[in-house]
CSV table of C-alpha atoms and ligand atoms in Angstrom, one decimal:
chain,number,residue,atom,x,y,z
A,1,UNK,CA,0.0,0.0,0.0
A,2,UNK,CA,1.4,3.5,-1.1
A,3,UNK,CA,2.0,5.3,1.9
A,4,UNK,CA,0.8,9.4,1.2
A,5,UNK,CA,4.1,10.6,3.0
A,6,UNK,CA,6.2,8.5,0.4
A,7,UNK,CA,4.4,10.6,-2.2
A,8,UNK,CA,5.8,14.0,-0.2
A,9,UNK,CA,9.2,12.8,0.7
A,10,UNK,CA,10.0,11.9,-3.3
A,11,UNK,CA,8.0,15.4,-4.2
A,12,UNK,CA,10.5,17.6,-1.6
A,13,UNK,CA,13.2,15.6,-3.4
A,14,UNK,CA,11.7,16.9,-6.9
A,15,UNK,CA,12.3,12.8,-8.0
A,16,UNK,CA,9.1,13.3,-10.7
A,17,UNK,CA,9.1,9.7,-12.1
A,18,UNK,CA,9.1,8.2,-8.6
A,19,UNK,CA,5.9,10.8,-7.9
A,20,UNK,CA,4.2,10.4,-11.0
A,21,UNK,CA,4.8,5.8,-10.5
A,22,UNK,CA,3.7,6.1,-6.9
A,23,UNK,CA,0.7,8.0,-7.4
A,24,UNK,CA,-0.1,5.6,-9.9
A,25,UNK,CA,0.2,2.8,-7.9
A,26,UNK,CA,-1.6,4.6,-4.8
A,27,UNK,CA,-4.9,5.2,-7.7
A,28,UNK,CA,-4.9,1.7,-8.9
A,29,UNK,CA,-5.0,0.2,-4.9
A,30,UNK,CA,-8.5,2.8,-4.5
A,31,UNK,CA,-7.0,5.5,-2.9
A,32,UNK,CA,-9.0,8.5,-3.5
A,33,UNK,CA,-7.6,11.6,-5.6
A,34,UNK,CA,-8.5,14.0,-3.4
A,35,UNK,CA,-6.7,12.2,-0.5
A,36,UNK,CA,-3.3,11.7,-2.7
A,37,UNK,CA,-3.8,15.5,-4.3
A,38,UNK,CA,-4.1,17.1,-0.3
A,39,UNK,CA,-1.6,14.5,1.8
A,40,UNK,CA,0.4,13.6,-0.7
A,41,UNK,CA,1.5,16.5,-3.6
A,42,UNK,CA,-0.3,19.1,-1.8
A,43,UNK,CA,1.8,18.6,1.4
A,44,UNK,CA,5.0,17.7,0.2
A,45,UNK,CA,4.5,21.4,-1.7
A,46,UNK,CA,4.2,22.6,1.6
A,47,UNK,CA,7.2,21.8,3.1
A,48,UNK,CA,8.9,22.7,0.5
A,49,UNK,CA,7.3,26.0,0.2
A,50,UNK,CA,8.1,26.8,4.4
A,51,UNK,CA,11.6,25.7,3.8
A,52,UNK,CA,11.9,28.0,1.1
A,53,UNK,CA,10.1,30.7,3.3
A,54,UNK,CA,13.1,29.9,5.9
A,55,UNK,CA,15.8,29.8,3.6
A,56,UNK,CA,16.3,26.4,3.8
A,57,UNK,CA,15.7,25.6,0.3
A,58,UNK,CA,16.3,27.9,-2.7
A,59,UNK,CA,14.9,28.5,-6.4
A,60,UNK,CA,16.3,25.2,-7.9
A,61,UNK,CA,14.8,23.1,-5.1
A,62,UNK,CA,11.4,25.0,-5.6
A,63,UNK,CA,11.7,24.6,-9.2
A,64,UNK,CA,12.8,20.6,-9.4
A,65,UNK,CA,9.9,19.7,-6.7
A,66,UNK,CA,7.4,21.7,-9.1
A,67,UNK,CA,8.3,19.3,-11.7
A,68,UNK,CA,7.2,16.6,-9.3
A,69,UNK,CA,4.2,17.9,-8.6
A,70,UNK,CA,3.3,18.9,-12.1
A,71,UNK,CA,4.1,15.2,-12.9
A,72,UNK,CA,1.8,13.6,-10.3
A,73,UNK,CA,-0.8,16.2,-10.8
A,74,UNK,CA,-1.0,15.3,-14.7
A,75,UNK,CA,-2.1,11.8,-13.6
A,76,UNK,CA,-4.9,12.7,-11.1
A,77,UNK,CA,-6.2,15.9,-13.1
A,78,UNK,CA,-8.2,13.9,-14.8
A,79,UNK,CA,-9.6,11.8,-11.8
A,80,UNK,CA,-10.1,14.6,-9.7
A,81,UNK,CA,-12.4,16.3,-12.2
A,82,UNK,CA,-14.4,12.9,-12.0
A,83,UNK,CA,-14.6,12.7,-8.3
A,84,UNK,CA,-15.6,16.0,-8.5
A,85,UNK,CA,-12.6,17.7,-6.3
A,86,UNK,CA,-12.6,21.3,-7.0
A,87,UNK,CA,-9.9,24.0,-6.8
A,88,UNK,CA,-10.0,25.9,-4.3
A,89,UNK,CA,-10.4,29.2,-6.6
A,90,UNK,CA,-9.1,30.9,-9.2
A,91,UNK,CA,-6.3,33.5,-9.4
A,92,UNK,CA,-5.3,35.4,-12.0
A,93,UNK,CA,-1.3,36.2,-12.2
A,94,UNK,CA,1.3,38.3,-13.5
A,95,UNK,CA,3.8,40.3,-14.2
A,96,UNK,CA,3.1,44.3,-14.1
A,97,UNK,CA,3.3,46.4,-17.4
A,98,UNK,CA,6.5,47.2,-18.3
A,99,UNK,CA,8.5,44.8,-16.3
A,100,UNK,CA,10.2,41.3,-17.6
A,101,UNK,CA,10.8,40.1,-13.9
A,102,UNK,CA,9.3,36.7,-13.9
A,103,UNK,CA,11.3,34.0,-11.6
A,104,UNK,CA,9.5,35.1,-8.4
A,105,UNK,CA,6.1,35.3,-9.8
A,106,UNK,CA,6.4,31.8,-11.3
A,107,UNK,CA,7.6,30.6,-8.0
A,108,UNK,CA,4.4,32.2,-6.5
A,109,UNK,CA,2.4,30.6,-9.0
A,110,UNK,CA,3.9,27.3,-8.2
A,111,UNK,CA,2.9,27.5,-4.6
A,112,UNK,CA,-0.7,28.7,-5.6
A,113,UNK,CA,-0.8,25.4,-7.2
A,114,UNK,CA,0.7,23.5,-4.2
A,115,UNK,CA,-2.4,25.0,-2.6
A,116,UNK,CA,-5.0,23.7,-4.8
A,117,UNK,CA,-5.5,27.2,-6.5
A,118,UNK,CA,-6.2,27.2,-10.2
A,119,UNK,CA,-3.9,29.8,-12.0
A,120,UNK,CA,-4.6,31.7,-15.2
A,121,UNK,CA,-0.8,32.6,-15.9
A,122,UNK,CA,-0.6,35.7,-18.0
A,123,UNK,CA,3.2,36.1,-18.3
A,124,UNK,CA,5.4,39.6,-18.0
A,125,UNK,CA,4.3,42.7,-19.4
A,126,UNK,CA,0.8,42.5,-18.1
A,127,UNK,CA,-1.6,46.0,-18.3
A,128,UNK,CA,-3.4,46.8,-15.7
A,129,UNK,CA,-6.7,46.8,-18.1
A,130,UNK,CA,-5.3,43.0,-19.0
A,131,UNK,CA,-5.7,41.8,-15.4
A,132,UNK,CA,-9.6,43.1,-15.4
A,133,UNK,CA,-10.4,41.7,-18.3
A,134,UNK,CA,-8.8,38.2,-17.4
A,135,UNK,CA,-10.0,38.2,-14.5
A,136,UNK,CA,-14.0,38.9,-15.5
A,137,UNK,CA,-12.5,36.1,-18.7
A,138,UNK,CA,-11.9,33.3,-16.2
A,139,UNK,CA,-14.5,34.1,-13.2
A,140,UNK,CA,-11.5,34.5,-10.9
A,141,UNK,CA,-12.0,35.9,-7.5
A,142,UNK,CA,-8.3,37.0,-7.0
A,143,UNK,CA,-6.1,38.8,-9.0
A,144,UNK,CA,-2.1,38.4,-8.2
A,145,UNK,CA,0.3,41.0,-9.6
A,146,UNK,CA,4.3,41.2,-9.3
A,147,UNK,CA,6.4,43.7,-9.2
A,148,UNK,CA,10.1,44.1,-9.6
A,149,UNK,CA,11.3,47.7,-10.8
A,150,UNK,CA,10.2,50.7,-8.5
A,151,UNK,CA,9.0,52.4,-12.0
A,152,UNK,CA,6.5,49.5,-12.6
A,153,UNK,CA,4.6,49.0,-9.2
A,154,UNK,CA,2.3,52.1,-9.7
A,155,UNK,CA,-0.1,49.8,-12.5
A,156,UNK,CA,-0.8,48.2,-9.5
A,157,UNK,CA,-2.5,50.8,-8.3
A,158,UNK,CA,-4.8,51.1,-11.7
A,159,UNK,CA,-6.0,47.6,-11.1
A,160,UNK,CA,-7.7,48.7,-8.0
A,161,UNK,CA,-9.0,51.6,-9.9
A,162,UNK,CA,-10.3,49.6,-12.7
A,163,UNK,CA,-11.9,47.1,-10.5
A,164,UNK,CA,-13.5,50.1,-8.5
A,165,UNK,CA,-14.6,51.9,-11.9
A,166,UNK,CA,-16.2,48.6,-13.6
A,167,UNK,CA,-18.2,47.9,-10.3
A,168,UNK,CA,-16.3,44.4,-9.9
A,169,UNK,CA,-14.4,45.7,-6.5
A,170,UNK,CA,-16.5,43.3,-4.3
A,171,UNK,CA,-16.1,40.2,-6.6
A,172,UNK,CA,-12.6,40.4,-6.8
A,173,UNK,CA,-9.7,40.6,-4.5
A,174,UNK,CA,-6.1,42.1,-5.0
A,175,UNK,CA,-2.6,40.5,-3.9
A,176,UNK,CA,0.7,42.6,-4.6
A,177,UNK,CA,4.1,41.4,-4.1
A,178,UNK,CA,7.4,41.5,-5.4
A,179,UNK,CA,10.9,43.3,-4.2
A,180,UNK,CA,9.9,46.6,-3.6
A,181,UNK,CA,6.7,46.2,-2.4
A,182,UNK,CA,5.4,46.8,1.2
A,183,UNK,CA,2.5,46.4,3.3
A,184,UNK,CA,2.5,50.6,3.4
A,185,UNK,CA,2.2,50.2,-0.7
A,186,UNK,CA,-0.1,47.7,-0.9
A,187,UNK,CA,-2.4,49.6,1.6
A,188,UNK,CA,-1.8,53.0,0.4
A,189,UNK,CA,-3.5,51.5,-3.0
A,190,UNK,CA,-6.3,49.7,-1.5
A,191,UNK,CA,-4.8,46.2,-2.4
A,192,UNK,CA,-6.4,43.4,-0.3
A,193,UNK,CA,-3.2,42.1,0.7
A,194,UNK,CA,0.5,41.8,0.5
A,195,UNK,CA,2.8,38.9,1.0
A,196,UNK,CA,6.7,38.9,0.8
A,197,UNK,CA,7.1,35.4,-0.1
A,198,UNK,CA,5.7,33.0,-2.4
A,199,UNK,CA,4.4,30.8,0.7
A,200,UNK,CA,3.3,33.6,2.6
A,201,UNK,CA,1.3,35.0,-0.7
A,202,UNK,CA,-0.6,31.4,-0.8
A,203,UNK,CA,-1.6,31.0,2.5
A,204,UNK,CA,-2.4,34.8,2.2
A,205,UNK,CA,-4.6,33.9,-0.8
A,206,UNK,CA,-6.5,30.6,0.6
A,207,UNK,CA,-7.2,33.1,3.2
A,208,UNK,CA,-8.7,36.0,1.0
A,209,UNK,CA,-10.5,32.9,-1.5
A,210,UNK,CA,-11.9,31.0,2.2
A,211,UNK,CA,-12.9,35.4,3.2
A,212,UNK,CA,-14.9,35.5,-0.4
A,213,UNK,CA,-16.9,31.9,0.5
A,214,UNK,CA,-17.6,32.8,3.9
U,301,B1M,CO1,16.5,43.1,-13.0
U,301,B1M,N1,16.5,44.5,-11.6
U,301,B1M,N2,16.4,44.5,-14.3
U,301,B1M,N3,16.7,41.7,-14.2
U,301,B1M,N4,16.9,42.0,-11.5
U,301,B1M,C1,16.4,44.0,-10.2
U,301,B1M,C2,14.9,43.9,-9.8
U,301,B1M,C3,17.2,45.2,-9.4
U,301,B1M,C4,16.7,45.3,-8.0
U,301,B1M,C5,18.7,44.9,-9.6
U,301,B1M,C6,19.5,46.0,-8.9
U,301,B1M,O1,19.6,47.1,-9.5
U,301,B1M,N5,20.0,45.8,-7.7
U,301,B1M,C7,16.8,46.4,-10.3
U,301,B1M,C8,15.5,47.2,-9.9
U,301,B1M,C9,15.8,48.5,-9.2
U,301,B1M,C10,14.6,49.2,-8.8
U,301,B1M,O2,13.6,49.3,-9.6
U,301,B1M,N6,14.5,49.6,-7.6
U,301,B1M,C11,16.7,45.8,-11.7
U,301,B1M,C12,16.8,46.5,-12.9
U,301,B1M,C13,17.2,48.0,-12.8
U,301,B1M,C14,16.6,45.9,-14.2
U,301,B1M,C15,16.7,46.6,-15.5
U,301,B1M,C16,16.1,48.0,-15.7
U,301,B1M,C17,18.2,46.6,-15.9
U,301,B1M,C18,18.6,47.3,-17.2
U,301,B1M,O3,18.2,46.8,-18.2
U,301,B1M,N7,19.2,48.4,-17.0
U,301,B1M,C19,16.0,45.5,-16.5
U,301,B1M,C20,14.5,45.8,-16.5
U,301,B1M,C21,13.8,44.9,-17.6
U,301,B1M,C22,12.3,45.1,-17.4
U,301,B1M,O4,11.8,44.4,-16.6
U,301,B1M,N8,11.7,45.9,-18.2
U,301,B1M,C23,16.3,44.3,-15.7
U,301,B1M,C24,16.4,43.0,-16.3
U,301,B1M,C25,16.7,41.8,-15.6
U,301,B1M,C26,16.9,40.5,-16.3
U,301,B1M,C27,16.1,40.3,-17.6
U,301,B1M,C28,18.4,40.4,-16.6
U,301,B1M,C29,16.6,39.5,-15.1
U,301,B1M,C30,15.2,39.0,-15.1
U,301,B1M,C31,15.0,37.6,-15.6
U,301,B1M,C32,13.6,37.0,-15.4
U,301,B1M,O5,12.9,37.4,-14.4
U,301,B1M,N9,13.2,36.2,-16.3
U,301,B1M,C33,16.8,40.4,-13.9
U,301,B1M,C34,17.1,39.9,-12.6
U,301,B1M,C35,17.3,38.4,-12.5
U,301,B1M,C36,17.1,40.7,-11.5
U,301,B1M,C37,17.5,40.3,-10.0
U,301,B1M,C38,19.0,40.1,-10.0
U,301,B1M,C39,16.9,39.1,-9.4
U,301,B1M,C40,15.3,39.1,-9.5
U,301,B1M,C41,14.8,37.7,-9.1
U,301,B1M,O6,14.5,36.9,-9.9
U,301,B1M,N10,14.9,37.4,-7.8
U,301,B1M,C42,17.0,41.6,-9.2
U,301,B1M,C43,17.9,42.0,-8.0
U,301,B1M,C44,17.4,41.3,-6.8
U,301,B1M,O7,16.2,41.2,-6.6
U,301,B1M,N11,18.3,40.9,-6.0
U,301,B1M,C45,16.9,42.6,-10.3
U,301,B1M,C46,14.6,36.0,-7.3
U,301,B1M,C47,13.0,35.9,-7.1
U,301,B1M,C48,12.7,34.5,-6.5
U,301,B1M,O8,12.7,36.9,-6.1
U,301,B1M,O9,11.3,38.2,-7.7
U,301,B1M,O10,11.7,39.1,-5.4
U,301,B1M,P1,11.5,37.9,-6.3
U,301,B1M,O11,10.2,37.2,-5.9
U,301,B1M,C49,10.0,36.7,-4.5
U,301,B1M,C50,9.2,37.8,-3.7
U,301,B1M,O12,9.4,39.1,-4.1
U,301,B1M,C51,7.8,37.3,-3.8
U,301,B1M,O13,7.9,35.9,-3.9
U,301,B1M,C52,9.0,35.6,-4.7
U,301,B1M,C53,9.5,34.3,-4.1
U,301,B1M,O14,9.5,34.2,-2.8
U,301,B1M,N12,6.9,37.8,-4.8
U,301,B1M,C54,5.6,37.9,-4.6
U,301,B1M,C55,7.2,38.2,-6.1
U,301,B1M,N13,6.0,38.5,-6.7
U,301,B1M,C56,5.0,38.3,-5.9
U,301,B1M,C57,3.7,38.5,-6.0
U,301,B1M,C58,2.8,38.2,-4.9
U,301,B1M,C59,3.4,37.7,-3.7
U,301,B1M,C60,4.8,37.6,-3.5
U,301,B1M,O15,1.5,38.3,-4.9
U,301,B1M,C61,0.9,38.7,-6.1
C-alpha cells in the first residue's frame, strides 16, 4: 500500500518519475484523488514551500519539486475532475506592465498550485486593463500582480482603480508582491493584501478565497 508521506518525501526531493509511478500505484489500490492530491502533492509542496520561506531551500529546489508535482498532478487531473474535487479558486497572475521580472512570480504561481488554487498565468508585461479583463474572462475571484522595478509597481495601483470603476471591487480581491513592495504600498492602494514570499502570498490567498466563500 502507497504510503501518502512516500508521495511527499520523493515530491520535496523533486524525484518526478518516482511521484508520478507512486501516485499511480496509490490510484490503482483505490486510494481516492483528493486524499493523494491534499496529503500527498499538496503537502509535500508545503514543506517545500516553508523551507523556502526559511531559507532552507532555494529557487532550484522550488523549481525541481514543481516538476514533481506537475508530474503527479497530470495523472490525477483527470480523476479529480471525476470525483468532483474542486480548486480551491481561481487566481489570475502576472507580471506588471512594463516589467520582464518573472522568476519570483512563477515561483508564487507554483505554490498557488501546491495549494489547490487554479492559476490563469498571464506572463510579463501585463496591463493593468489585461488583469480586469482576465479576471471577468476566467471568473476568478483573485487577481495576483508582481512587481520588480520601482518604476512598474504604480499599475498596481490602476487595477484597484479599474476594478472600482467597472463595479467588480466586491467580486474580486487584489494581492501585490514583489521586491519593492510593502505592506504601506499595498495599503496606500487599496490592495487586499500583500505577502513577501511566495508561501506567505498562498496561504495569504486561501485566506482572502476562504474570506470570499464565507
Ligand atoms: Co533586474 N532588476 N532589471 N533583471 N533584476 C532588479 C529587480 C534590481 C533590484 C537589480 C538592482 O539594481 N539591484 C533592479 C531594480 C531597481 C529598482 O527598480 N529599484 C533591476 C533593474 C534595474 C533591471 C533593468 C532595468 C536593468 C537594465 O536593463 N538596465 C532591467 C529591466 C527589464 C524590465 O523588466 N523591463 C532588468 C532586467 C533583468 C533581467 C532580464 C536580466 C533578469 C530577469 C530575468 C527574469 O525574471 N526572467 C533580472 C534579474 C534576475 C534581477 C535580479 C538580479 C533578481 C530578481 C529575481 O528573480 N529574484 C534583481 C535583483 C534582486 O532582486 N536581488 C533585479 C529572485 C526571485 C525569486 O525573487 O522576484 O523578489 P523575487 O520574488 C519573490 C518575492 O518578491 C515574492 O515571492 C518571490 C519568491 O518568494 N513575490 C511575490 C514576487 N512576486 C510576488 C507576488 C505576490 C506575492 C509575492 O503576490 C501577487
Amino acid at each position: 500500500m502507497v504510503r501518502m508521506e512516500e508521495i511527499s518525501e520523493f515530491l520535496q526531493k523533486g524525484r518526478a518519475r518516482n511521484v508520478k509511478q507512486l501516485v499511480e500505484e496509490a490510484l490503482s489500490e483505490g486510494t481516492a484523488p483528493g486524499v493523494i492530491l491534499e496529503e500527498g502533492l499538496l503537502a509535500g509542496m508545503g514543506v517545500i514551500g516553508e523551507k523556502f520561506k526559511n531559507n532552507e531551500v532555494f529557487v532550484p529546489e522550488v523549481l525541481i519539486a514543481a516538476r514533481a508535482l506537475n508530474a503527479g498532478l497530470d495523472i490525477l487531473r483527470p480523476k479529480l475532475a471525476e470525483s468532483g474535487v474542486e480548486a480551491k479558486g481561481t487566481a489570475v497572475i502576472g507580471t506588471v506592465k512594463g516589467d520582464l521580472h518573472d522568476i519570483g512570480k512563477n515561483i508564487v504561481k507554483i505554490m498557488f498550485e501546491g495549494h489547490g488554487i487554479q492559476v490563469v498565468d498571464l506572463g510579463v508585461d501585463v496591463s493593468a486593463e489585461q488583469f480586469v479583463d482576465a479576471a471577468v474572462e476566467n471568473h476568478a475571484n483573485l487577481i495576483c500582480c508582481s512587481a520588480l522595478l520601482t518604476t512598474t509597481m504604480g499599475e498596481m495601483g490602476r487595477v484597484v482603480e479599474i476594478l472600482k470603476e467597472r463595479g467588480l471591487r466586491d467580486s474580486v480581491k487584489v494581492m501585490v508582491g514583489g521586491a519593492p513592495i510593502t505592506q504601506s504600498f499595498c495599503d496606500s492602494i487599496g490592495a487586499d493584501a500583500y505577502a513577501p514570499d511566495a508561501a506567505t502570498g498562498a496561504e495569504a490567498a486561501i485566506r482572502l478565497l476562504g474570506e470570499m466563500e464565507g
